[in-house]
PDB file of C-alpha atoms in Angstrom:
ATOM      1  CA  MET A   1      -6.693 -18.281   9.063  1.00 77.00           C
ATOM      2  CA  ILE A   2      -9.194 -15.382   9.275  1.00 89.00           C
ATOM      3  CA  ALA A   3      -6.308 -12.897   9.569  1.00 88.00           C
ATOM      4  CA  LEU A   4      -4.603 -14.502   6.576  1.00 88.00           C
ATOM      5  CA  LEU A   5      -7.726 -14.238   4.411  1.00 91.00           C
ATOM      6  CA  LEU A   6      -8.255 -10.621   5.460  1.00 94.00           C
ATOM      7  CA  ALA A   7      -4.620  -9.829   4.636  1.00 92.00           C
ATOM      8  CA  LEU A   8      -5.011 -11.435   1.204  1.00 91.00           C
ATOM      9  CA  GLY A   9      -8.121  -9.337   0.615  1.00 93.00           C
ATOM     10  CA  SER A  10      -6.227  -6.222   1.689  1.00 93.00           C
ATOM     11  CA  SER A  11      -3.362  -7.070  -0.671  1.00 89.00           C
ATOM     12  CA  LEU A  12      -5.745  -7.572  -3.586  1.00 90.00           C
ATOM     13  CA  ALA A  13      -7.591  -4.327  -2.857  1.00 91.00           C
ATOM     14  CA  TYR A  14      -4.320  -2.369  -2.613  1.00 86.00           C
ATOM     15  CA  GLY A  15      -3.183  -3.854  -5.930  1.00 83.00           C
ATOM     16  CA  CYS A  16      -6.465  -2.933  -7.660  1.00 87.00           C
ATOM     17  CA  ALA A  17      -6.383   0.564  -6.168  1.00 84.00           C
ATOM     18  CA  ASP A  18      -2.827   1.104  -7.412  1.00 76.00           C
ATOM     19  CA  PHE A  19      -3.794  -0.120 -10.872  1.00 79.00           C
ATOM     20  CA  LEU A  20      -6.779   2.242 -11.154  1.00 82.00           C
ATOM     21  CA  GLY A  21      -4.869   5.113  -9.573  1.00 77.00           C
ATOM     22  CA  GLY A  22      -2.000   4.595 -12.016  1.00 72.00           C
ATOM     23  CA  LEU A  23      -4.371   4.651 -14.978  1.00 75.00           C
ATOM     24  CA  GLY A  24      -6.074   7.758 -13.642  1.00 73.00           C
ATOM     25  CA  ALA A  25      -2.729   9.517 -13.165  1.00 69.00           C
ATOM     26  CA  ARG A  26      -1.998   9.043 -16.882  1.00 71.00           C
ATOM     27  CA  LYS A  27      -4.867  11.386 -17.762  1.00 75.00           C
ATOM     28  CA  ALA A  28      -4.033  14.244 -15.390  1.00 74.00           C
ATOM     29  CA  HIS A  29      -1.549  15.314 -12.724  1.00 73.00           C
ATOM     30  CA  VAL A  30      -1.400  12.729  -9.963  1.00 71.00           C
ATOM     31  CA  LEU A  31      -2.520  15.269  -7.341  1.00 76.00           C
ATOM     32  CA  ARG A  32      -5.711  15.849  -9.317  1.00 80.00           C
ATOM     33  CA  THR A  33      -6.333  12.120  -9.185  1.00 78.00           C
ATOM     34  CA  VAL A  34      -5.746  12.026  -5.430  1.00 79.00           C
ATOM     35  CA  LEU A  35      -8.039  14.993  -4.863  1.00 82.00           C
ATOM     36  CA  ILE A  36     -10.858  12.808  -6.226  1.00 85.00           C
ATOM     37  CA  ALA A  37      -9.722   9.571  -4.589  1.00 85.00           C
ATOM     38  CA  ALA A  38      -9.255  10.990  -1.089  1.00 84.00           C
ATOM     39  CA  PRO A  39     -12.830  12.280  -0.541  1.00 87.00           C
ATOM     40  CA  ALA A  40     -14.233   9.049  -1.991  1.00 90.00           C
ATOM     41  CA  SER A  41     -12.055   7.079   0.412  1.00 90.00           C
ATOM     42  CA  LEU A  42     -13.097   9.216   3.383  1.00 91.00           C
ATOM     43  CA  ALA A  43     -16.778   8.854   2.414  1.00 93.00           C
ATOM     44  CA  VAL A  44     -16.489   5.055   2.540  1.00 93.00           C
ATOM     45  CA  GLU A  45     -14.936   5.169   5.997  1.00 92.00           C
ATOM     46  CA  LEU A  46     -17.645   7.529   7.259  1.00 94.00           C
ATOM     47  CA  LEU A  47     -20.305   5.158   5.901  1.00 94.00           C
ATOM     48  CA  LEU A  48     -18.634   2.320   7.819  1.00 92.00           C
ATOM     49  CA  TRP A  49     -18.809   4.293  11.075  1.00 94.00           C
ATOM     50  CA  PRO A  50     -22.407   3.298  11.991  1.00 94.00           C
ATOM     51  CA  LEU A  51     -21.738  -0.325  10.994  1.00 91.00           C
ATOM     52  CA  LEU A  52     -18.413  -0.941  12.736  1.00 92.00           C
ATOM     53  CA  GLY A  53     -18.399   1.827  15.309  1.00 93.00           C
ATOM     54  CA  ALA A  54     -15.693   4.352  16.134  1.00 92.00           C
ATOM     55  CA  SER A  55     -14.226   5.459  19.435  1.00 93.00           C
ATOM     56  CA  PHE A  56     -12.213   8.666  19.136  1.00 94.00           C
ATOM     57  CA  GLY A  57     -10.047   8.271  22.203  1.00 94.00           C
ATOM     58  CA  ALA A  58      -6.545   9.643  22.585  1.00 94.00           C
ATOM     59  CA  GLY A  59      -4.953   6.467  21.207  1.00 94.00           C
ATOM     60  CA  ALA A  60      -7.162   6.375  18.115  1.00 94.00           C
ATOM     61  CA  LEU A  61      -6.633  10.083  17.445  1.00 96.00           C
ATOM     62  CA  GLY A  62      -2.869   9.946  17.941  1.00 96.00           C
ATOM     63  CA  TRP A  63      -2.128   6.774  16.002  1.00 96.00           C
ATOM     64  CA  GLY A  64      -4.709   7.630  13.347  1.00 95.00           C
ATOM     65  CA  ALA A  65      -3.169  11.067  12.773  1.00 96.00           C
ATOM     66  CA  ALA A  66       0.316   9.534  12.636  1.00 96.00           C
ATOM     67  CA  SER A  67      -0.858   7.009  10.032  1.00 94.00           C
ATOM     68  CA  GLY A  68      -2.333   9.882   7.993  1.00 92.00           C
ATOM     69  CA  VAL A  69       0.929  11.821   8.004  1.00 92.00           C
ATOM     70  CA  ALA A  70       2.817   8.644   7.060  1.00 91.00           C
ATOM     71  CA  SER A  71       0.320   7.975   4.260  1.00 86.00           C
ATOM     72  CA  ALA A  72       0.809  11.457   2.801  1.00 82.00           C
ATOM     73  CA  ALA A  73       4.601  11.102   3.036  1.00 84.00           C
ATOM     74  CA  ALA A  74       4.452   7.670   1.407  1.00 81.00           C
ATOM     75  CA  PHE A  75       2.443   9.072  -1.475  1.00 73.00           C
ATOM     76  CA  ALA A  76       4.891  11.926  -2.125  1.00 72.00           C
ATOM     77  CA  LEU A  77       8.013   9.777  -1.781  1.00 79.00           C
ATOM     78  CA  LEU A  78       6.637   6.882  -3.836  1.00 71.00           C
ATOM     79  CA  TYR A  79       5.680   8.946  -6.848  1.00 64.00           C
ATOM     80  CA  ARG A  80       8.901  10.948  -6.681  1.00 69.00           C
ATOM     81  CA  THR A  81      10.805   7.654  -6.553  1.00 70.00           C
ATOM     82  CA  LEU A  82       9.009   6.200  -9.569  1.00 60.00           C
ATOM     83  CA  ALA A  83       9.432   9.455 -11.478  1.00 59.00           C
ATOM     84  CA  ILE A  84      13.223   9.212 -11.123  1.00 69.00           C
ATOM     85  CA  GLY A  85      13.319   5.482 -11.933  1.00 60.00           C
ATOM     86  CA  PRO A  86      14.193   2.898 -12.957  1.00 62.00           C
ATOM     87  CA  MET A  87      10.807   1.627 -11.759  1.00 59.00           C
ATOM     88  CA  ASN A  88      11.672  -2.037 -12.186  1.00 59.00           C
ATOM     89  CA  VAL A  89      14.448  -1.681  -9.609  1.00 62.00           C
ATOM     90  CA  LEU A  90      12.933   0.809  -7.190  1.00 68.00           C
ATOM     91  CA  SER A  91       9.428  -0.674  -6.976  1.00 69.00           C
ATOM     92  CA  PRO A  92      10.577  -3.979  -5.426  1.00 71.00           C
ATOM     93  CA  VAL A  93      12.879  -2.076  -3.062  1.00 76.00           C
ATOM     94  CA  THR A  94       9.912  -0.054  -1.813  1.00 78.00           C
ATOM     95  CA  ALA A  95       7.670  -3.113  -1.468  1.00 78.00           C
ATOM     96  CA  LEU A  96      10.362  -5.088   0.379  1.00 80.00           C
ATOM     97  CA  VAL A  97      11.063  -2.301   2.873  1.00 84.00           C
ATOM     98  CA  SER A  98       7.325  -1.798   3.455  1.00 84.00           C
ATOM     99  CA  ALA A  99       7.116  -5.484   4.451  1.00 82.00           C
ATOM    100  CA  ALA A 100      10.399  -5.903   6.310  1.00 83.00           C
ATOM    101  CA  LEU A 101       9.979  -3.062   8.820  1.00 86.00           C
ATOM    102  CA  PRO A 102       6.588  -4.221  10.176  1.00 86.00           C
ATOM    103  CA  VAL A 103       8.032  -7.742  10.440  1.00 84.00           C
ATOM    104  CA  ALA A 104      10.856  -6.372  12.574  1.00 84.00           C
ATOM    105  CA  VAL A 105       8.377  -4.469  14.761  1.00 86.00           C
ATOM    106  CA  GLY A 106       6.226  -7.572  15.197  1.00 85.00           C
ATOM    107  CA  LEU A 107       9.190  -9.724  16.184  1.00 82.00           C
ATOM    108  CA  LEU A 108      10.446  -7.077  18.623  1.00 86.00           C
ATOM    109  CA  GLN A 109       6.997  -7.023  20.219  1.00 86.00           C
ATOM    110  CA  GLY A 110       7.295 -10.740  20.927  1.00 84.00           C
ATOM    111  CA  GLU A 111       5.465 -12.378  18.035  1.00 80.00           C
ATOM    112  CA  HIS A 112       6.681 -15.899  17.195  1.00 78.00           C
ATOM    113  CA  LEU A 113       6.513 -18.092  14.094  1.00 73.00           C
ATOM    114  CA  GLY A 114       6.358 -21.856  13.790  1.00 76.00           C
ATOM    115  CA  ALA A 115       8.629 -23.881  11.524  1.00 77.00           C
ATOM    116  CA  ALA A 116       6.381 -23.340   8.501  1.00 74.00           C
ATOM    117  CA  GLY A 117       6.359 -19.603   9.174  1.00 75.00           C
ATOM    118  CA  VAL A 118      10.143 -19.448   9.398  1.00 82.00           C
ATOM    119  CA  ILE A 119      10.255 -20.795   5.826  1.00 85.00           C
ATOM    120  CA  GLY A 120       7.173 -18.989   4.514  1.00 82.00           C
ATOM    121  CA  LEU A 121       8.118 -15.519   5.704  1.00 82.00           C
ATOM    122  CA  PRO A 122      11.427 -15.119   3.797  1.00 86.00           C
ATOM    123  CA  LEU A 123       9.846 -16.879   0.811  1.00 86.00           C
ATOM    124  CA  ALA A 124       7.087 -14.223   0.829  1.00 82.00           C
ATOM    125  CA  LEU A 125       9.726 -11.463   0.905  1.00 81.00           C
ATOM    126  CA  VAL A 126      11.412 -13.028  -2.138  1.00 85.00           C
ATOM    127  CA  ALA A 127       8.025 -13.244  -3.859  1.00 82.00           C
ATOM    128  CA  ILE A 128       7.440  -9.522  -3.253  1.00 78.00           C
ATOM    129  CA  VAL A 129      10.673  -8.663  -5.070  1.00 77.00           C
ATOM    130  CA  LEU A 130      10.023 -11.043  -7.975  1.00 81.00           C
ATOM    131  CA  VAL A 131       6.418  -9.929  -8.517  1.00 76.00           C
ATOM    132  CA  SER A 132       7.307  -6.228  -8.288  1.00 68.00           C
ATOM    133  CA  ALA A 133      10.263  -6.394 -10.663  1.00 66.00           C
ATOM    134  CA  GLY A 134       9.817  -6.012 -14.401  1.00 60.00           C
ATOM    135  CA  GLN A 135      12.018  -7.406 -17.144  1.00 54.00           C
ATOM    136  CA  GLY A 136      15.676  -6.595 -16.874  1.00 50.00           C
ATOM    137  CA  ALA A 137      15.510  -5.499 -13.287  1.00 45.00           C
ATOM    138  CA  GLY A 138      19.307  -5.613 -13.085  1.00 48.00           C
ATOM    139  CA  ALA A 139      19.936  -3.761 -16.330  1.00 49.00           C
ATOM    140  CA  ALA A 140      19.868  -0.235 -14.940  1.00 57.00           C
ATOM    141  CA  ARG A 141      21.447   1.156 -11.811  1.00 65.00           C
ATOM    142  CA  PRO A 142      19.429   3.636  -9.778  1.00 66.00           C
ATOM    143  CA  SER A 143      21.112   6.716  -8.358  1.00 77.00           C
ATOM    144  CA  ARG A 144      21.863   6.999  -4.670  1.00 78.00           C
ATOM    145  CA  THR A 145      19.109   9.630  -4.363  1.00 81.00           C
ATOM    146  CA  ALA A 146      16.564   7.334  -6.019  1.00 77.00           C
ATOM    147  CA  LEU A 147      17.487   4.452  -3.691  1.00 80.00           C
ATOM    148  CA  LEU A 148      17.174   6.674  -0.628  1.00 86.00           C
ATOM    149  CA  LEU A 149      13.759   7.852  -1.820  1.00 84.00           C
ATOM    150  CA  ALA A 150      12.687   4.237  -2.427  1.00 81.00           C
ATOM    151  CA  PHE A 151      13.721   3.267   1.095  1.00 85.00           C
ATOM    152  CA  GLY A 152      11.929   6.355   2.416  1.00 88.00           C
ATOM    153  CA  ALA A 153       8.738   5.477   0.539  1.00 84.00           C
ATOM    154  CA  GLY A 154       8.837   1.896   1.831  1.00 85.00           C
ATOM    155  CA  ALA A 155       9.498   3.112   5.368  1.00 91.00           C
ATOM    156  CA  ALA A 156       6.581   5.553   5.186  1.00 89.00           C
ATOM    157  CA  ILE A 157       4.221   2.811   3.977  1.00 87.00           C
ATOM    158  CA  ALA A 158       5.487   0.549   6.767  1.00 90.00           C
ATOM    159  CA  LEU A 159       5.007   3.310   9.333  1.00 94.00           C
ATOM    160  CA  GLN A 160       1.403   3.776   8.212  1.00 92.00           C
ATOM    161  CA  LEU A 161       0.721   0.065   8.712  1.00 90.00           C
ATOM    162  CA  VAL A 162       2.478  -0.038  12.083  1.00 93.00           C
ATOM    163  CA  CYS A 163       0.513   3.001  13.311  1.00 94.00           C
ATOM    164  CA  LEU A 164      -2.784   1.362  12.333  1.00 93.00           C
ATOM    165  CA  HIS A 165      -1.654  -1.774  14.173  1.00 92.00           C
ATOM    166  CA  GLN A 166      -0.854   0.240  17.308  1.00 93.00           C
ATOM    167  CA  ALA A 167      -4.285   1.910  17.431  1.00 93.00           C
ATOM    168  CA  PRO A 168      -6.539   0.576  20.224  1.00 94.00           C
ATOM    169  CA  THR A 169      -8.450  -2.566  19.255  1.00 90.00           C
ATOM    170  CA  GLY A 170     -11.752  -1.160  20.499  1.00 91.00           C
ATOM    171  CA  SER A 171     -11.511   2.060  18.489  1.00 94.00           C
ATOM    172  CA  GLY A 172     -13.422   0.693  15.494  1.00 93.00           C
ATOM    173  CA  VAL A 173     -12.784   2.618  12.288  1.00 94.00           C
ATOM    174  CA  ALA A 174     -11.770   5.810  14.115  1.00 95.00           C
ATOM    175  CA  PRO A 175      -8.043   5.464  13.209  1.00 95.00           C
ATOM    176  CA  LEU A 176      -8.971   5.110   9.522  1.00 94.00           C
ATOM    177  CA  ILE A 177     -11.232   8.174   9.577  1.00 95.00           C
ATOM    178  CA  VAL A 178      -8.673  10.312  11.391  1.00 95.00           C
ATOM    179  CA  GLY A 179      -5.826   9.084   9.179  1.00 93.00           C
ATOM    180  CA  ARG A 180      -7.741   9.735   5.971  1.00 91.00           C
ATOM    181  CA  ALA A 181      -8.809  13.204   7.128  1.00 93.00           C
ATOM    182  CA  VAL A 182      -5.209  14.113   7.965  1.00 93.00           C
ATOM    183  CA  SER A 183      -3.755  12.721   4.715  1.00 90.00           C
ATOM    184  CA  SER A 184      -6.507  14.481   2.715  1.00 88.00           C
ATOM    185  CA  ALA A 185      -5.704  17.792   4.406  1.00 91.00           C
ATOM    186  CA  VAL A 186      -1.989  17.372   3.665  1.00 88.00           C
ATOM    187  CA  THR A 187      -2.733  16.486   0.034  1.00 83.00           C
ATOM    188  CA  LEU A 188      -5.096  19.449  -0.336  1.00 86.00           C
ATOM    189  CA  ALA A 189      -2.456  21.788   1.066  1.00 87.00           C
ATOM    190  CA  ALA A 190       0.126  20.364  -1.356  1.00 81.00           C
ATOM    191  CA  ALA A 191      -2.252  20.775  -4.288  1.00 79.00           C
ATOM    192  CA  GLY A 192      -2.929  24.383  -3.277  1.00 83.00           C
ATOM    193  CA  ALA A 193       0.789  25.124  -3.060  1.00 82.00           C
ATOM    194  CA  MET A 194       1.393  23.502  -6.487  1.00 79.00           C
ATOM    195  CA  ARG A 195      -1.778  24.682  -8.248  1.00 79.00           C
ATOM    196  CA  ARG A 196       0.146  26.342 -11.074  1.00 77.00           C
ATOM    197  CA  ARG A 197       1.915  23.058 -11.898  1.00 77.00           C
ATOM    198  CA  LEU A 198      -1.178  20.850 -11.959  1.00 75.00           C
ATOM    199  CA  GLY A 199      -2.123  21.617 -15.558  1.00 75.00           C
ATOM    200  CA  ALA A 200      -5.606  21.932 -17.035  1.00 74.00           C
ATOM    201  CA  GLU A 201      -6.275  18.235 -17.719  1.00 77.00           C
ATOM    202  CA  ARG A 202      -9.342  16.788 -16.040  1.00 78.00           C
ATOM    203  CA  PRO A 203      -8.838  13.648 -13.964  1.00 74.00           C
ATOM    204  CA  ALA A 204     -10.652  10.391 -14.685  1.00 78.00           C
ATOM    205  CA  TYR A 205     -13.339  10.945 -12.067  1.00 85.00           C
ATOM    206  CA  ALA A 206     -14.872   7.451 -11.907  1.00 88.00           C
ATOM    207  CA  MET A 207     -11.507   5.687 -12.024  1.00 86.00           C
ATOM    208  CA  SER A 208      -9.994   7.949  -9.377  1.00 86.00           C
ATOM    209  CA  ALA A 209     -13.010   7.565  -7.083  1.00 90.00           C
ATOM    210  CA  ALA A 210     -12.898   3.772  -7.489  1.00 91.00           C
ATOM    211  CA  ALA A 211      -9.214   3.799  -6.528  1.00 87.00           C
ATOM    212  CA  GLY A 212     -10.074   5.735  -3.373  1.00 88.00           C
ATOM    213  CA  VAL A 213     -12.871   3.326  -2.453  1.00 93.00           C
ATOM    214  CA  LEU A 214     -10.606   0.312  -2.927  1.00 92.00           C
ATOM    215  CA  ASP A 215      -7.855   1.946  -0.877  1.00 89.00           C
ATOM    216  CA  SER A 216     -10.315   2.367   1.997  1.00 92.00           C
ATOM    217  CA  VAL A 217     -11.373  -1.263   1.681  1.00 94.00           C
ATOM    218  CA  ALA A 218      -7.706  -2.311   1.752  1.00 92.00           C
ATOM    219  CA  ASN A 219      -7.011  -0.241   4.876  1.00 92.00           C
ATOM    220  CA  LEU A 220     -10.075  -1.661   6.618  1.00 94.00           C
ATOM    221  CA  LEU A 221      -9.166  -5.255   5.803  1.00 96.00           C
ATOM    222  CA  PHE A 222      -5.595  -4.671   7.006  1.00 94.00           C
ATOM    223  CA  LEU A 223      -6.862  -3.164  10.263  1.00 94.00           C
ATOM    224  CA  LEU A 224      -9.189  -6.111  10.860  1.00 94.00           C
ATOM    225  CA  ALA A 225      -6.403  -8.547   9.956  1.00 94.00           C
ATOM    226  CA  VAL A 226      -3.879  -7.195  12.461  1.00 92.00           C
ATOM    227  CA  ARG A 227      -6.561  -7.145  15.147  1.00 92.00           C
ATOM    228  CA  SER A 228      -7.057 -10.873  14.707  1.00 89.00           C
ATOM    229  CA  GLY A 229      -3.539 -11.975  13.757  1.00 87.00           C
ATOM    230  CA  ASP A 230       0.176 -11.163  13.953  1.00 87.00           C
ATOM    231  CA  LEU A 231       1.600  -8.019  12.344  1.00 87.00           C
ATOM    232  CA  THR A 232       4.582 -10.131  11.216  1.00 85.00           C
ATOM    233  CA  VAL A 233       2.460 -12.279   8.904  1.00 86.00           C
ATOM    234  CA  VAL A 234      -0.249  -9.782   7.962  1.00 89.00           C
ATOM    235  CA  ALA A 235       2.207  -7.096   6.800  1.00 86.00           C
ATOM    236  CA  VAL A 236       4.085  -9.512   4.533  1.00 85.00           C
ATOM    237  CA  ILE A 237       0.913 -10.890   2.943  1.00 87.00           C
ATOM    238  CA  THR A 238      -0.399  -7.357   2.444  1.00 88.00           C
ATOM    239  CA  ALA A 239       2.868  -6.337   0.781  1.00 83.00           C
ATOM    240  CA  LEU A 240       2.151  -8.842  -1.995  1.00 83.00           C
ATOM    241  CA  TYR A 241      -0.156  -6.177  -3.477  1.00 78.00           C
ATOM    242  CA  PRO A 242       1.940  -5.870  -6.696  1.00 74.00           C
ATOM    243  CA  ALA A 243       0.586  -9.304  -7.673  1.00 75.00           C
ATOM    244  CA  GLY A 244      -2.902  -7.840  -8.093  1.00 77.00           C
ATOM    245  CA  THR A 245      -1.563  -4.956 -10.144  1.00 71.00           C
ATOM    246  CA  VAL A 246       0.432  -7.296 -12.385  1.00 71.00           C
ATOM    247  CA  LEU A 247      -2.544  -9.591 -13.017  1.00 76.00           C
ATOM    248  CA  LEU A 248      -4.856  -6.668 -13.793  1.00 77.00           C
ATOM    249  CA  ALA A 249      -2.292  -5.170 -16.157  1.00 72.00           C
ATOM    250  CA  ARG A 250      -2.176  -8.524 -17.919  1.00 74.00           C
ATOM    251  CA  GLY A 251      -5.946  -8.911 -18.153  1.00 78.00           C
ATOM    252  CA  VAL A 252      -6.918  -5.315 -18.949  1.00 78.00           C
ATOM    253  CA  LEU A 253      -3.886  -3.852 -20.721  1.00 70.00           C
ATOM    254  CA  ALA A 254      -2.528  -7.111 -22.182  1.00 74.00           C
ATOM    255  CA  GLU A 255       0.857  -6.405 -20.590  1.00 66.00           C
ATOM    256  CA  ARG A 256       3.258  -9.315 -20.601  1.00 74.00           C
ATOM    257  CA  ILE A 257       3.965 -11.152 -17.357  1.00 72.00           C
ATOM    258  CA  HIS A 258       7.685 -11.885 -17.311  1.00 76.00           C
ATOM    259  CA  ARG A 259       9.226 -15.165 -16.217  1.00 81.00           C
ATOM    260  CA  GLY A 260      10.473 -13.736 -12.947  1.00 81.00           C
ATOM    261  CA  GLN A 261       6.994 -12.453 -12.111  1.00 76.00           C
ATOM    262  CA  VAL A 262       5.490 -15.883 -12.826  1.00 82.00           C
ATOM    263  CA  LEU A 263       8.018 -17.369 -10.413  1.00 86.00           C
ATOM    264  CA  GLY A 264       7.097 -14.668  -7.919  1.00 80.00           C
ATOM    265  CA  LEU A 265       3.382 -15.481  -8.158  1.00 78.00           C
ATOM    266  CA  GLY A 266       4.163 -19.154  -7.579  1.00 84.00           C
ATOM    267  CA  ALA A 267       6.426 -18.316  -4.638  1.00 83.00           C
ATOM    268  CA  ALA A 268       3.698 -16.098  -3.209  1.00 79.00           C
ATOM    269  CA  ALA A 269       1.139 -18.921  -3.387  1.00 79.00           C
ATOM    270  CA  LEU A 270       3.540 -21.302  -1.655  1.00 85.00           C
ATOM    271  CA  ALA A 271       4.458 -18.717   0.986  1.00 81.00           C
ATOM    272  CA  VAL A 272       0.782 -18.037   1.757  1.00 74.00           C
ATOM    273  CA  SER A 273       0.187 -21.772   2.159  1.00 75.00           C
ATOM    274  CA  LEU A 274       3.132 -22.112   4.553  1.00 77.00           C
ATOM    275  CA  LEU A 275       2.041 -19.076   6.567  1.00 73.00           C
ATOM    276  CA  ALA A 276      -1.440 -20.545   6.792  1.00 67.00           C
ATOM    277  CA  LEU A 277       0.067 -23.687   8.325  1.00 64.00           C
ATOM    278  CA  ALA A 278       2.049 -21.507  10.737  1.00 58.00           C
TER     279      ALA A 278
END
C-alpha cells in the first residue's frame, strides 16, 4: 500500500511537472526551459542528500548515469515526436510503451501478481491510453517515422525508470543526483550546439523552475516506491501521469475533458483499487 501511494504521488508530480513545463515551453524554446528546470531539479536532490543520505558506489554511479542518459534521450525523442504529431495518437503510444516495458522487466525478474492484479494491470494500461488520448484520436494517421520516435521516447522513459529500479537500495538519493547531473550536462551540450536556433525569447523562470522541482519530487517518489514495492505495479501507476496533466489543463486552462478521457480516469481509479487489493 505504501508503494502504491508513493507511485500515485510520483504520477501526480510528473503530470504537474509536464503541465508547467509545457506552459513554459510556449514562451521560449524548450531547451531554454530545460536549462532552468534542470539546475532547479538538481538543487532539490542535493538538498535531499543530508536528509536521505547518498552512497556513491559503483552501482549507484553506473545505474544513475545510465538513467541520466536515458532521461536526456527521452526528452529529445518525446519533444521531437510531439512536434511531428499527431499528439493525440503519439502521446498514448509513448505512455503505454513507458509502462509496458518496465512491466515486462518486472515479470522477467520473477515478480508475481494476484488475481486482482491480473485484472488491474491491463485495465491500468487501457486507462493510460484513454487518459492520454485527445478527441478524435483515430482521425489522423501518424507517419512511420513518428511512430518509431514515439516508441523510442516511451522506451527511453521506461529505461530511465528501470535503471533507477536497478540502483542499489542502500544508495539513497545518489542515483538521482548522478542521473540529473548527467542529463543536465547532455542538455547543456545540446543547447550549446543549437544556440543559434534557440531564439531570443526569455523562458518563464518561475514556471520552469517549478517544473524542475516537481520532476525531482516525482523521481524521488518513484525511487522510494520501487524500493518498497514491485516494479510491475509501480511503473504502471506512475505512467498514469497524463491524468494529472489533463485535470490541471481543465482547472487552469479550462480545456475540455473528452468522454474517452473521463472513461480513462474512471478506469484508472478502478485499476488503482484492484492493484491495491493485489
